[in-house]
Amino acid sequence: MRLQGKTALITAAGQGIGRASALAMAAEGAQVWATDVNEKLLETYAGVPNIHVTKLDVLDKTAIQKLINSMPALDILFNCAGFVHNGTILQATDEDWNFAFNLNVRAQFWMIQAALPKMLANGGGSIINMASVCGSLKGLPNRFAYGASKAAVVGLTKSVAADFVGQGIRCNAIAPGTVDTPSLGDRINSYADPVEARKNFVARQPMGRMAQAHEIAPIVVYLASNESVFATGQLFSVDGGMTI
Ligand code: NAD
């Protein structure tokens, strides 16, 4: 039980990588606060041991503070919430840019700012931020606002890591390749030819397939656990060879 005695908070845990990570952390003994803006999705956790579900919209700063204040302890924060905009810079609107930066970056700023005092009072903690191969390691076509915002996550991560490295706080980011999650399925289905679109997503993965969400969760558990005690300020890519 690598996370026995630890308390974790995960955003966007209703589905996809967030959900797989919540289940993996709970299986390792952590008490997991699994949050999402969509309460319906959280109902699927009914009966799962060590999971506490709570609605949280990460765009609501007051709600973030309220939730963190209500938690008995906080050792692990996994900032997973994010949204993908399609399009080049020529198609991007100010609204797209603002939404991408609010959800993908500002929410992490708010979550960490609210969580840090509790972690510091407790002697430390591990923060894991969701970046992506896109933007932080590779420029991908048609992902202008998304790529820019996910690259910013890496700078945010390194800044927090540098400022609190002497106080027991570790802050790392992860960069998954293409993961077959519900939102990716929705995006694929929104193309005129979904079969062709799926083929194109698979084609950018040298392993010839997309990841499943549970194949990303182990890096999250590792970074949450004391096994990664010497790692901070880094970006960990789990991408099926996308960045070889
Ligand atoms: P997903 O996109 O299928 O699910 C996202 C979840 O976020 C949903 O449960 C949704 O309700 C929740 N959410 C949306 N807005 C929210 C808000 N304001 N507050 C709280 N929760 C909110 O899941 P996914 O595809 O696993 O993506 C999770 C993260 O992983 C995102 O940050 C995404 O950018 C990143 N990522 C995904 C992939 C991929 O290929 N799927 C690759 C790299 C990075």
Short mmCIF file of C-alpha atoms and ligand atoms in Angstrom, two decimals:
data_model
loop_
_atom_site.label_atom_id
_atom_site.label_comp_id
_atom_site.label_asym_id
_atom_site.label_seq_id
_atom_site.Cartn_x
_atom_site.Cartn_y
_atom_site.Cartn_z
CA MET A 1 0.00 0.00 0.00
CA ARG A 2 2.13 2.85 -1.29
CA LEU A 3 -0.27 5.64 -0.32
CA GLN A 4 -1.48 4.37 3.06
CA GLY A 5 -2.15 7.25 5.45
CA LYS A 6 -2.20 9.87 2.69
CA THR A 7 -5.08 12.12 1.67
CA ALA A 8 -5.47 13.06 -1.98
CA LEU A 9 -7.55 15.57 -3.91
CA ILE A 10 -8.18 15.03 -7.61
CA THR A 11 -9.95 17.37 -10.02
CA ALA A 12 -11.90 16.10 -13.05
CA ALA A 13 -12.08 12.65 -11.50
CA GLY A 14 -15.46 11.90 -13.08
CA GLN A 15 -14.00 10.08 -16.08
CA GLY A 16 -10.86 9.42 -18.07
CA ILE A 17 -7.40 9.82 -16.53
CA GLY A 18 -8.72 11.52 -13.39
CA ARG A 19 -11.05 8.63 -12.62
CA ALA A 20 -8.41 5.98 -13.33
CA SER A 21 -5.98 7.83 -11.06
CA ALA A 22 -8.53 8.17 -8.26
CA LEU A 23 -9.19 4.42 -8.36
CA ALA A 24 -5.47 3.62 -8.46
CA MET A 25 -4.69 5.93 -5.51
CA ALA A 26 -7.58 4.52 -3.48
CA ALA A 27 -6.37 0.96 -4.21
CA GLU A 28 -2.97 2.01 -2.81
CA GLY A 29 -4.61 3.02 0.47
CA ALA A 30 -5.05 6.78 0.03
CA GLN A 31 -8.20 8.56 1.16
CA VAL A 32 -9.21 10.16 -2.12
CA TRP A 33 -11.42 13.21 -2.59
CA ALA A 34 -12.64 12.57 -6.14
CA THR A 35 -14.11 15.81 -7.52
CA ASP A 36 -15.71 16.86 -10.77
CA VAL A 37 -18.02 19.60 -12.03
CA ASN A 38 -20.37 16.85 -13.27
CA GLU A 39 -21.91 15.25 -10.16
CA LYS A 40 -23.64 12.55 -12.22
CA LEU A 41 -20.26 11.08 -13.19
CA LEU A 42 -19.27 10.85 -9.53
CA GLU A 43 -22.19 8.49 -8.82
CA THR A 44 -20.19 5.71 -10.48
CA TYR A 45 -17.92 5.63 -7.41
CA ALA A 46 -20.73 4.36 -5.17
CA GLY A 47 -19.38 1.63 -2.90
CA VAL A 48 -15.72 2.11 -3.86
CA PRO A 49 -13.63 2.07 -0.65
CA ASN A 50 -11.48 5.10 0.28
CA ILE A 51 -13.24 7.41 -2.21
CA HIS A 52 -15.08 10.56 -1.09
CA VAL A 53 -16.96 12.27 -3.90
CA THR A 54 -17.60 16.01 -3.99
CA LYS A 55 -18.74 18.35 -6.72
CA LEU A 56 -16.06 20.90 -7.59
CA ASP A 57 -15.97 23.35 -10.47
CA VAL A 58 -12.31 24.33 -10.71
CA LEU A 59 -13.35 27.66 -12.25
CA ASP A 60 -14.94 28.61 -8.91
CA LYS A 61 -12.19 29.98 -6.68
CA THR A 62 -14.43 30.26 -3.62
CA ALA A 63 -15.58 26.65 -3.95
CA ILE A 64 -11.97 25.47 -4.21
CA GLN A 65 -11.03 27.20 -0.95
CA LYS A 66 -14.16 25.94 0.79
CA LEU A 67 -13.50 22.34 -0.19
CA ILE A 68 -9.84 22.42 0.82
CA ASN A 69 -10.73 24.03 4.16
CA SER A 70 -13.17 21.19 4.80
CA MET A 71 -10.62 18.43 4.20
CA PRO A 72 -9.02 16.78 7.26
CA ALA A 73 -5.56 16.76 5.63
CA LEU A 74 -4.02 17.14 2.20
CA ASP A 75 -0.89 15.30 1.07
CA ILE A 76 -1.51 14.86 -2.67
CA LEU A 77 -3.09 17.20 -5.20
CA PHE A 78 -3.66 15.99 -8.76
CA ASN A 79 -4.79 18.85 -11.02
CA CYS A 80 -6.31 16.90 -13.88
CA ALA A 81 -9.02 19.18 -15.29
CA GLY A 82 -8.50 20.39 -18.84
CA PHE A 83 -10.16 20.99 -22.20
CA VAL A 84 -8.96 20.65 -25.79
CA HIS A 85 -9.69 23.36 -28.37
CA ASN A 86 -9.13 22.51 -32.01
CA GLY A 87 -7.79 25.05 -34.47
CA THR A 88 -4.79 27.12 -35.49
CA ILE A 89 -4.04 30.65 -34.30
CA LEU A 90 -6.12 31.94 -37.22
CA GLN A 91 -9.24 30.22 -35.93
CA ALA A 92 -8.73 30.86 -32.22
CA THR A 93 -11.05 33.39 -30.62
CA ASP A 94 -10.31 35.37 -27.47
CA GLU A 95 -12.97 33.20 -25.81
CA ASP A 96 -11.13 30.01 -26.80
CA TRP A 97 -7.86 31.41 -25.47
CA ASN A 98 -9.44 32.61 -22.22
CA PHE A 99 -11.28 29.35 -21.63
CA ALA A 100 -8.16 27.26 -22.33
CA PHE A 101 -6.03 29.32 -19.97
CA ASN A 102 -8.72 29.53 -17.28
CA LEU A 103 -9.43 25.79 -17.16
CA ASN A 104 -6.02 24.39 -18.07
CA VAL A 105 -3.79 26.85 -16.18
CA ARG A 106 -5.57 29.32 -13.88
CA ALA A 107 -7.50 26.54 -12.14
CA GLN A 108 -4.18 24.86 -11.29
CA PHE A 109 -2.89 28.19 -9.92
CA TRP A 110 -6.00 28.50 -7.72
CA MET A 111 -5.91 24.87 -6.59
CA ILE A 112 -2.22 25.02 -5.64
CA GLN A 113 -2.54 28.40 -3.95
CA ALA A 114 -5.38 27.06 -1.81
CA ALA A 115 -3.71 23.70 -1.10
CA LEU A 116 -0.18 24.85 -0.26
CA PRO A 117 -0.80 26.33 3.22
CA LYS A 118 -2.40 23.05 4.33
CA MET A 119 0.47 21.01 2.86
CA LEU A 120 3.11 23.29 4.37
CA ALA A 121 1.47 23.13 7.80
CA ASN A 122 1.61 19.35 7.46
CA GLY A 123 5.33 19.28 6.55
CA GLY A 124 4.98 18.75 2.79
CA GLY A 125 3.05 17.29 -0.08
CA SER A 126 3.08 16.19 -3.68
CA ILE A 127 1.41 18.19 -6.44
CA ILE A 128 0.87 16.66 -9.87
CA ASN A 129 -0.27 18.85 -12.74
CA MET A 130 -1.78 17.61 -15.98
CA ALA A 131 0.16 18.91 -18.98
CA SER A 132 0.26 17.04 -22.30
CA VAL A 133 2.74 15.99 -24.96
CA CYS A 134 0.94 18.67 -26.98
CA GLY A 135 2.51 22.06 -26.43
CA SER A 136 4.98 21.09 -23.73
CA LEU A 137 7.02 18.56 -25.78
CA LYS A 138 5.68 18.72 -29.31
CA GLY A 139 3.84 21.19 -31.48
CA LEU A 140 0.76 19.42 -32.80
CA PRO A 141 -1.24 20.82 -35.70
CA ASN A 142 -4.59 22.46 -34.92
CA ARG A 143 -4.07 22.68 -31.17
CA PHE A 144 -3.01 26.33 -30.79
CA ALA A 145 -4.82 27.39 -27.59
CA TYR A 146 -4.52 23.94 -26.03
CA GLY A 147 -0.79 23.62 -26.77
CA ALA A 148 -0.03 27.11 -25.46
CA SER A 149 -1.96 26.48 -22.25
CA LYS A 150 -0.42 23.05 -21.61
CA ALA A 151 3.08 24.48 -22.14
CA ALA A 152 2.23 27.09 -19.49
CA VAL A 153 1.48 24.24 -17.06
CA VAL A 154 5.14 23.23 -17.24
CA GLY A 155 6.31 26.74 -16.30
CA LEU A 156 3.78 26.89 -13.46
CA THR A 157 4.99 23.49 -12.23
CA LYS A 158 8.67 24.45 -12.24
CA SER A 159 7.98 27.76 -10.47
CA VAL A 160 6.10 26.09 -7.63
CA ALA A 161 8.75 23.35 -7.40
CA ALA A 162 11.57 25.92 -7.20
CA ASP A 163 9.87 28.06 -4.57
CA PHE A 164 8.98 25.23 -2.18
CA VAL A 165 11.69 22.64 -2.77
CA GLY A 166 13.14 23.33 0.70
CA GLN A 167 9.81 22.92 2.47
CA GLY A 168 8.83 19.36 1.61
CA ILE A 169 6.70 20.25 -1.40
CA ARG A 170 7.24 18.45 -4.69
CA CYS A 171 5.52 19.64 -7.84
CA ASN A 172 5.67 17.67 -11.09
CA ALA A 173 3.72 17.53 -14.32
CA ILE A 174 2.73 14.66 -16.58
CA ALA A 175 2.52 14.60 -20.37
CA PRO A 176 0.35 11.80 -21.73
CA GLY A 177 0.20 10.92 -25.40
CA THR A 178 -3.19 10.16 -26.92
CA VAL A 179 -5.49 8.49 -24.40
CA ASP A 180 -8.81 6.91 -25.38
CA THR A 181 -11.06 8.74 -22.92
CA PRO A 182 -14.72 9.82 -23.20
CA SER A 183 -13.83 13.36 -24.30
CA LEU A 184 -11.53 12.05 -27.02
CA GLY A 185 -14.37 9.79 -28.17
CA ASP A 186 -16.68 12.84 -28.33
CA ARG A 187 -14.10 14.78 -30.31
CA ILE A 188 -13.62 11.89 -32.73
CA ASN A 189 -17.39 11.60 -33.20
CA SER A 190 -17.62 15.31 -34.01
CA TYR A 191 -15.51 14.84 -37.17
CA ALA A 192 -17.34 14.40 -40.49
CA ASP A 193 -15.70 10.96 -40.79
CA PRO A 194 -15.17 9.55 -37.28
CA VAL A 195 -13.58 6.31 -38.56
CA GLU A 196 -10.95 8.27 -40.47
CA ALA A 197 -10.49 10.63 -37.49
CA ARG A 198 -9.82 7.70 -35.13
CA LYS A 199 -7.30 6.29 -37.62
CA ASN A 200 -5.51 9.66 -37.68
CA PHE A 201 -5.30 9.79 -33.86
CA VAL A 202 -3.88 6.25 -33.80
CA ALA A 203 -1.44 7.07 -36.62
CA ARG A 204 0.38 9.64 -34.47
CA GLN A 205 1.08 6.95 -31.86
CA PRO A 206 4.17 4.88 -32.83
CA MET A 207 2.90 1.92 -30.78
CA GLY A 208 -0.03 1.74 -33.18
CA ARG A 209 -2.68 2.31 -30.53
CA MET A 210 -3.90 4.88 -28.05
CA ALA A 211 -3.38 4.52 -24.31
CA GLN A 212 -6.13 3.49 -21.92
CA ALA A 213 -6.62 5.81 -18.94
CA HIS A 214 -5.45 3.12 -16.48
CA GLU A 215 -2.08 3.09 -18.29
CA ILE A 216 -1.48 6.72 -17.27
CA ALA A 217 -2.54 6.29 -13.62
CA PRO A 218 0.69 4.50 -12.50
CA ILE A 219 2.85 7.59 -13.12
CA VAL A 220 0.39 9.61 -11.05
CA VAL A 221 0.59 7.08 -8.19
CA TYR A 222 4.39 7.07 -8.43
CA LEU A 223 4.57 10.87 -8.23
CA ALA A 224 2.07 10.89 -5.37
CA SER A 225 4.05 8.32 -3.40
CA ASN A 226 7.29 8.54 -1.45
CA GLU A 227 8.96 6.46 -4.18
CA SER A 228 9.40 9.69 -6.14
CA VAL A 229 10.77 11.58 -3.13
CA PHE A 230 13.79 12.90 -5.09
CA ALA A 231 11.78 14.09 -8.11
CA THR A 232 10.46 17.63 -8.40
CA GLY A 233 9.94 20.26 -11.08
CA GLN A 234 9.93 17.66 -13.84
CA LEU A 235 7.68 16.74 -16.72
CA PHE A 236 7.04 12.99 -17.00
CA SER A 237 5.92 11.81 -20.40
CA VAL A 238 3.92 8.60 -20.86
CA ASP A 239 3.20 8.78 -24.54
CA GLY A 240 3.57 5.43 -26.33
CA GLY A 241 6.63 6.69 -28.16
CA MET A 242 5.05 9.88 -29.49
CA THR A 243 8.12 11.96 -28.59
CA ILE A 244 10.90 9.48 -29.42
P1 NAD B 1 -12.04 13.84 -20.15
O1 NAD B 1 -11.68 15.06 -20.95
O2 NAD B 1 -12.78 12.75 -20.82
O3 NAD B 1 -12.86 14.29 -18.87
C1 NAD B 1 -12.67 15.56 -18.35
C2 NAD B 1 -13.41 15.68 -17.04
O4 NAD B 1 -13.23 17.04 -16.62
C3 NAD B 1 -14.91 15.44 -17.13
O5 NAD B 1 -15.28 14.52 -16.12
C4 NAD B 1 -15.50 16.81 -16.89
O6 NAD B 1 -16.75 16.78 -16.23
C5 NAD B 1 -14.41 17.46 -16.03
N1 NAD B 1 -14.47 18.93 -16.04
C6 NAD B 1 -14.67 19.74 -17.09
N2 NAD B 1 -14.72 21.03 -16.68
C7 NAD B 1 -14.50 21.01 -15.35
C8 NAD B 1 -14.46 22.02 -14.35
N3 NAD B 1 -14.66 23.32 -14.66
N4 NAD B 1 -14.21 21.66 -13.07
C9 NAD B 1 -14.06 20.35 -12.74
N5 NAD B 1 -14.10 19.34 -13.64
C10 NAD B 1 -14.34 19.68 -14.93
O7 NAD B 1 -10.73 13.27 -19.47
P2 NAD B 1 -9.28 13.05 -20.07
O8 NAD B 1 -9.33 12.94 -21.57
O9 NAD B 1 -8.70 11.97 -19.25
O10 NAD B 1 -8.51 14.42 -19.78
C11 NAD B 1 -8.10 14.75 -18.48
C12 NAD B 1 -6.89 15.66 -18.58
O11 NAD B 1 -5.86 14.99 -19.31
C13 NAD B 1 -7.14 16.97 -19.32
O12 NAD B 1 -6.42 18.01 -18.66
C14 NAD B 1 -6.54 16.71 -20.69
O13 NAD B 1 -6.11 17.90 -21.33
C15 NAD B 1 -5.36 15.84 -20.32
N6 NAD B 1 -4.84 15.02 -21.42
C16 NAD B 1 -5.67 14.16 -22.08
C17 NAD B 1 -5.15 13.42 -23.13
C18 NAD B 1 -6.02 12.48 -23.92
O14 NAD B 1 -5.60 12.05 -25.01
N7 NAD B 1 -7.19 12.13 -23.44
C19 NAD B 1 -3.80 13.55 -23.49
C20 NAD B 1 -2.99 14.42 -22.77
C21 NAD B 1 -3.53 15.16 -21.74
#
